[in-house]
XYZ file of C-alpha atoms in Angstrom:
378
model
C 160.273 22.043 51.047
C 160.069 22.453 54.770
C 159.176 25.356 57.345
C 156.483 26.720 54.491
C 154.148 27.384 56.792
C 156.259 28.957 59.339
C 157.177 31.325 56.518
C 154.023 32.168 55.830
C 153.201 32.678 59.312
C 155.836 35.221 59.439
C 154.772 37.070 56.341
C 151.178 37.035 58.607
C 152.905 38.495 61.657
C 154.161 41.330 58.994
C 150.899 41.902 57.674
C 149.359 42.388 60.550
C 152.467 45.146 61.903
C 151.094 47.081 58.741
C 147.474 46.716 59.408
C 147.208 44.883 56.635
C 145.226 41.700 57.137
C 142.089 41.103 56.120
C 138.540 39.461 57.628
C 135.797 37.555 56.235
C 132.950 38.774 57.768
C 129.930 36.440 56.737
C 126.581 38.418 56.606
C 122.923 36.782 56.973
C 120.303 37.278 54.968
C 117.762 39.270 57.024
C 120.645 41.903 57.148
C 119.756 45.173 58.322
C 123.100 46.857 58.234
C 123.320 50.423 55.955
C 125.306 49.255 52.676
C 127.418 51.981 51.794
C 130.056 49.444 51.096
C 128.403 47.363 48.039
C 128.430 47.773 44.630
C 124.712 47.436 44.036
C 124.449 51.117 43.220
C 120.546 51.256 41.771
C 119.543 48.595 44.280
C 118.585 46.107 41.708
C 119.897 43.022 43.081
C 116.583 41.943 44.928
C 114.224 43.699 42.767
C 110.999 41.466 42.646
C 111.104 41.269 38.981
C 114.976 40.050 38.748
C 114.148 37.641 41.780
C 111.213 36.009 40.038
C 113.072 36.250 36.482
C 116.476 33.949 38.293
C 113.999 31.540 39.829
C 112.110 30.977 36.703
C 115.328 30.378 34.935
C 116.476 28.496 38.534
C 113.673 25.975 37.549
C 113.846 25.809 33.911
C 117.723 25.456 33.884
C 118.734 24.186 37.586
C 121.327 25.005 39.532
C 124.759 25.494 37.258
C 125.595 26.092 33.802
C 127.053 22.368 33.795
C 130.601 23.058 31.917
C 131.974 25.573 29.771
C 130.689 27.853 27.191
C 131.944 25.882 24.058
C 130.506 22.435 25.893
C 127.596 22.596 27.278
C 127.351 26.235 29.293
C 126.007 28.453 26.536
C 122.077 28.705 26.808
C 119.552 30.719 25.618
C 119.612 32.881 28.323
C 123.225 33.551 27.406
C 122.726 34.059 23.556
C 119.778 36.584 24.855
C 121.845 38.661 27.229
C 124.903 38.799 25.673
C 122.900 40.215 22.544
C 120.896 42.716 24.225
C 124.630 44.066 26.194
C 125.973 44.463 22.844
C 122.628 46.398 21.910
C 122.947 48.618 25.132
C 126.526 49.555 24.757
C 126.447 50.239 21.359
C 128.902 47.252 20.093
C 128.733 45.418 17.509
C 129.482 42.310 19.562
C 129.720 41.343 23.198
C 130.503 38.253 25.200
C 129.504 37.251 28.590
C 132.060 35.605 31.039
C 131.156 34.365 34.950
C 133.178 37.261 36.078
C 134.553 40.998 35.234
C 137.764 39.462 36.458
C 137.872 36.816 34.138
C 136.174 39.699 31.315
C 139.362 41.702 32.245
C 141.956 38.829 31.832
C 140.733 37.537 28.774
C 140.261 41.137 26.844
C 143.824 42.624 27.673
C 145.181 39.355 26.420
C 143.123 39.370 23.829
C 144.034 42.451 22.680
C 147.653 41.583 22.673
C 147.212 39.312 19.711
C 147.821 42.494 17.591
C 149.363 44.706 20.538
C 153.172 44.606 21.306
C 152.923 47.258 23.923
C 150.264 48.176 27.133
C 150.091 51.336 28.435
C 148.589 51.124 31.905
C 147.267 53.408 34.223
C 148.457 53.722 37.588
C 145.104 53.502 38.924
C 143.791 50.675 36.987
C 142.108 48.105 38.830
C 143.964 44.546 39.697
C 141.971 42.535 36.517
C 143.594 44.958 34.189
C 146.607 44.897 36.066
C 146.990 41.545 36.062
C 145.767 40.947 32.189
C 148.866 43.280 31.681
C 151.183 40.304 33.096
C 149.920 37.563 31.904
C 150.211 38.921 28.538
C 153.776 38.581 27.998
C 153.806 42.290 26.656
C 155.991 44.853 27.731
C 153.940 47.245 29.992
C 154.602 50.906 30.609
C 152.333 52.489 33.612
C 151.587 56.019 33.108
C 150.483 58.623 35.840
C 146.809 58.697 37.007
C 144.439 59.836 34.669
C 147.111 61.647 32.071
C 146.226 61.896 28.140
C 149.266 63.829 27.563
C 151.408 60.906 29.194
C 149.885 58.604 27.013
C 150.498 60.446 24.108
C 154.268 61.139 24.749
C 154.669 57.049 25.444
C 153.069 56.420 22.172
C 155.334 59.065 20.847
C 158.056 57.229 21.954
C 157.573 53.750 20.689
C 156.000 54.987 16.490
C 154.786 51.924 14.185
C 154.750 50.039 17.600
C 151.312 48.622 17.510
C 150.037 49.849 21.073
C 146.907 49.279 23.714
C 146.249 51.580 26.054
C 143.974 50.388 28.709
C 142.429 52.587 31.279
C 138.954 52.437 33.451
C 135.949 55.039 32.971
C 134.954 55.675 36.608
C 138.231 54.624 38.630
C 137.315 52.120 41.339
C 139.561 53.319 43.735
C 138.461 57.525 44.033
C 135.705 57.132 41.503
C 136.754 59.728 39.440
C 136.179 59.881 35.156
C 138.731 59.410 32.763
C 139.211 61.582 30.389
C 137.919 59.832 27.396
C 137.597 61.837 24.793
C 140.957 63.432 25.142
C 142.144 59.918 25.746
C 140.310 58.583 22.634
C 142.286 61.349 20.367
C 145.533 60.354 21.731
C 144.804 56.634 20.693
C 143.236 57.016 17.009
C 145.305 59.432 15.956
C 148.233 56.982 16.627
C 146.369 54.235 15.728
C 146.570 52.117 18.695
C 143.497 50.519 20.520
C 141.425 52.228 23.697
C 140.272 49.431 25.839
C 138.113 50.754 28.898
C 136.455 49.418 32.059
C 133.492 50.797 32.095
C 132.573 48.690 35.598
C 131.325 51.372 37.722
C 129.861 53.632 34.923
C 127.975 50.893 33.636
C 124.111 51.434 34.806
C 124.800 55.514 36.171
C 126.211 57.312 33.168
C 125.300 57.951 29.586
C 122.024 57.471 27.885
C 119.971 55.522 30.197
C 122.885 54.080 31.841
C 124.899 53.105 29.119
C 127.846 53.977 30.779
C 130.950 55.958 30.578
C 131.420 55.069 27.527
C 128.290 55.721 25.608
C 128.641 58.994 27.651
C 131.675 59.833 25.820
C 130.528 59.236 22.519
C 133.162 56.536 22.294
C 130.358 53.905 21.863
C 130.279 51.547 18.663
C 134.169 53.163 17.456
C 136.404 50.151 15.643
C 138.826 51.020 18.047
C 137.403 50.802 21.295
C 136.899 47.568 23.362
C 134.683 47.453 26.340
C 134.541 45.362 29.795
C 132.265 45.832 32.198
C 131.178 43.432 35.580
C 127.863 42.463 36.019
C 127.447 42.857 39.024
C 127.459 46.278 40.267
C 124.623 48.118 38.722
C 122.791 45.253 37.367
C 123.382 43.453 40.828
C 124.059 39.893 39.928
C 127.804 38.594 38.974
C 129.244 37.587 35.627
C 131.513 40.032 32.882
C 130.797 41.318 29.369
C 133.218 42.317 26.908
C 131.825 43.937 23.859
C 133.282 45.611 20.491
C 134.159 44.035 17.415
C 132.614 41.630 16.087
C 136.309 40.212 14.834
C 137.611 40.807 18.700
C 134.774 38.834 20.304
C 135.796 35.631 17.830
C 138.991 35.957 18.530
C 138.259 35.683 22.278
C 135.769 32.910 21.847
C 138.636 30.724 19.795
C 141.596 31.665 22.142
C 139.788 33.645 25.398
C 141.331 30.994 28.188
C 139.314 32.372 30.954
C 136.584 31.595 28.597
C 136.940 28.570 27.543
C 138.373 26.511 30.220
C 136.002 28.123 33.028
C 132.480 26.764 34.292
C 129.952 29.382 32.525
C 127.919 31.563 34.231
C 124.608 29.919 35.626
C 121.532 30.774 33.357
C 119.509 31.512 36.687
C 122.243 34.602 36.998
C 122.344 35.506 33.453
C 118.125 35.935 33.584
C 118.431 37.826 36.636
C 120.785 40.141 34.989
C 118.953 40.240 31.984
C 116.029 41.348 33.741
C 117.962 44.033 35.379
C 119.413 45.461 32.450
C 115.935 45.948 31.322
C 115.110 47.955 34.552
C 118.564 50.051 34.064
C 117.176 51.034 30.757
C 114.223 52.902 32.800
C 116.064 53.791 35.679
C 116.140 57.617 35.685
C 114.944 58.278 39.172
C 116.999 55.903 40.468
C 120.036 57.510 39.082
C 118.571 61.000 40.195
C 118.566 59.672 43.539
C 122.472 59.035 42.998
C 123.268 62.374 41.797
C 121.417 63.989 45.060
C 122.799 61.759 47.348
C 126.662 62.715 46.011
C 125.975 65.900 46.672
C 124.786 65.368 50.172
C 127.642 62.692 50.802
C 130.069 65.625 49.710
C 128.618 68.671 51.202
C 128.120 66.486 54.729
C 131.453 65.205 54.966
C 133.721 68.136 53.758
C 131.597 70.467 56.612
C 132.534 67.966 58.897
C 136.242 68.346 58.165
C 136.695 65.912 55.183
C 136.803 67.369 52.123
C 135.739 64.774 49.055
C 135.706 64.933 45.707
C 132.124 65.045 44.128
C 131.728 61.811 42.009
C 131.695 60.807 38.748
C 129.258 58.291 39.574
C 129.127 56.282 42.457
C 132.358 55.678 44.270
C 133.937 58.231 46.673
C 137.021 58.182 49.304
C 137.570 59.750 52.719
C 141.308 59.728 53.144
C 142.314 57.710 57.046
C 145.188 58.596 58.705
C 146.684 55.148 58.023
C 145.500 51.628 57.762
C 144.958 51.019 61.237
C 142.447 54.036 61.673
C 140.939 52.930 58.290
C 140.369 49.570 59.490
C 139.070 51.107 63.202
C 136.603 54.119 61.576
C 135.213 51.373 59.142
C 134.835 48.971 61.941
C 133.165 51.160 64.285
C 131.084 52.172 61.689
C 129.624 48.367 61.524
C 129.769 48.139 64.778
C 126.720 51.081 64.278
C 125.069 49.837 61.890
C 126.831 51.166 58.886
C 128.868 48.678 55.902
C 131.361 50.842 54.593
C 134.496 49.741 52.419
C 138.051 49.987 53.627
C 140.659 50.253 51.105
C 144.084 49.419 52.143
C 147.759 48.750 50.387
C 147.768 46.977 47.957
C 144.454 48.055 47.020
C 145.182 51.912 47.473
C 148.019 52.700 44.591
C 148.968 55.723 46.245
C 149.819 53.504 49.162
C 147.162 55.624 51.255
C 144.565 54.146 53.106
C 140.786 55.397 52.971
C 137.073 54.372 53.444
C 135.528 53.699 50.314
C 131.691 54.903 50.412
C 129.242 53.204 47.606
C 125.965 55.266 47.153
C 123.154 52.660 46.877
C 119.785 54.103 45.466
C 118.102 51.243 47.343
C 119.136 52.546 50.812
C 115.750 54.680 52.151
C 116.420 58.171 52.845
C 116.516 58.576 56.831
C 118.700 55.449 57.272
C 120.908 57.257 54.511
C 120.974 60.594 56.383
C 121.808 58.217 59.749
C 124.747 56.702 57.530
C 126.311 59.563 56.958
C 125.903 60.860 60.814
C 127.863 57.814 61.796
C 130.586 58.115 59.238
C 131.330 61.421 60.723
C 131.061 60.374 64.354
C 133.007 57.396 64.218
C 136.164 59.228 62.454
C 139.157 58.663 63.807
């Protein structure tokens, strides 16, 4: 093959015509930039206690897992966690992977075992998406956020055993599923409800047991559950929980489980530790709610009306990519970190800036955040 790289030089050169290229931008560790662009919504990831916890485990363990869960990866810091997540989300089951990516991959495939049809969201994030095509299974994508187009897709295809796989706070506008409505669809066809409960995970339900729990779906045969590890709990790794039959499945066929590194026990005490603080973390998600309300009452009286969250996640629509990319980077350029989502990350094929409410942030350089989003629009 010749001239590859003078193709792919050219598909650069298009990228960038769409303002569509991307940066690393490596930060140091004494960084005293505003994080409104993080996931560490309750500000956990360099609590004292989850600090001390990791380098206990740092020492006791050392650096890496060593190889795979079903070599020699699984410790007891792993059993540990991966009971007390199943505890917390009301499974009967759950199983820890070294990312919510990999969680993602391995439980829409895993579901397919039994599943000869997806049905999508168009909002889901790329994990799911991409679990969807690696499957092998047809895939049908319904509208954002629809029951009733779920229900008329299931209609469609009867006896056809079905999953339908959705998130719980969408990652994208961080609005809530409808669950419940969702839920009734699925059981009364008898197909399976998987759900992403990533960015509910820590805010919602009974202390913070996520979107799920805060549906009432929690603990139902026919619900499975992902979630990252590294948003509220602020370290890195995946969980999937739910049946106890589902979790062996993906233990004796899960490829992103078996065949990957597992995740280092230093991380999995850390998060452990965390998860602990989640379940006492009631100011900390009071601090969330207020702040949403500020974020929204701030920015739509500046001319930017937002939705009020379900959780954590909002969106402030940009003209277009290049004035997301400018208001975000002007924003840094202040002293603020906020995200800028971009095709392909935007379904809608809208650009926006993607603000992450961190209960960790103090108040005044919060209030400052905000005054700089609003002065730096385009």
């Amino acid at each position: 093959m010749t001239g590859w790289l003078d193709a792919l030089e050219r598909l650069s050169g298009s990228r960038t015509k769409a303002g569509l290229t991307r940066q690393l931008r490596p930060r140091p560790a004494d960084d005293l930039v505003v994080d409104l662009a993080g996931n560490d919504y309750l500000g956990l990831s360099a609590h004292p206690e989850v600090v001390a916890a990791s380098a206990a485990a740092l020492t006791a363990y050392g650096l890496g897992a060593t190889g795979s869960r079903l070599v020699r990866g699984s410790t007891d810091a792993h059993a540990d966690l991966e009971s007390d997540l199943a505890d917390f989300l009301g499974a009967e089951s759950a199983l820890v992977f070294s990312s919510g990516y990999l969680a993602n991959l391995a439980a829409v495939r895993g579901a397919t075992a039994v599943c000869d049809l997806i049905v999508s969201d168009a909002y889901n994030h790329a994990s799911l998406i991409d679990g969807c095509k690696i499957s092998g299974r047809r895939t049908i994508v319904t509208p954002h956020n629809d029951p009733a187009a779920v229900a008329t897709i299931l209609d469609a295809h009867p006896g056809q055993p079905a999953v339908v796989v959705t998130e719980s706070v969408f990652s994208v506008d961080g609005d809530l599923a409808h669950l419940p409505e969702l839920h009734a669809v699925t059981s009364s066809r008898g197909a399976l409800l998987l759900i992403d409960d990533a960015h509910a995970l820590g805010i919602l339900g009974p202390a913070g047991a996520g979107g799920v729990a805060a549906a009432g779906l929690a603990g139902k045969s026919d619900v499975i559950v992902t979630a990252t590890l590294s948003k509220s709990l602020g370290g890195a790794g995946g969980v999937v929980a739910g049946p106890a039959p589902f979790i062996r499945h993906l233990i004796d066929t899960g490829r992103t489980f078996i065949y990957d590194t597992a995740l280092p026990p230093a991380v999995v005490a850390g998060v452990h530790r965390s998860l602990a603080l989640v379940r006492d973390a009631d100011d900390r998600r009071t601090v969330l709610t207020t702040r949403a309300s500020e974020t929204v009452t701030r920015l739509t009286a500046a001319g930017f009306p937002v939705d009020h969250p379900a959780a954590a996640v909002l969106s402030v629509l940009a003209p277009g990519p290049e004035a997301a990319v400018a208001w975000a980077a002007d924003c840094r350029d202040r002293g603020v970190a906020v995200g800028c989502f971009r095709p392909p990350s935007t379904p809608d094929g809208t650009s926006r800036l993607r603000l992450t409410l961190n209960a960790g942030v103090p108040d005044e350089a919060f209030t400052r955040a905000l005054d700089v989003i609003v002065e730096c629009a385009p």
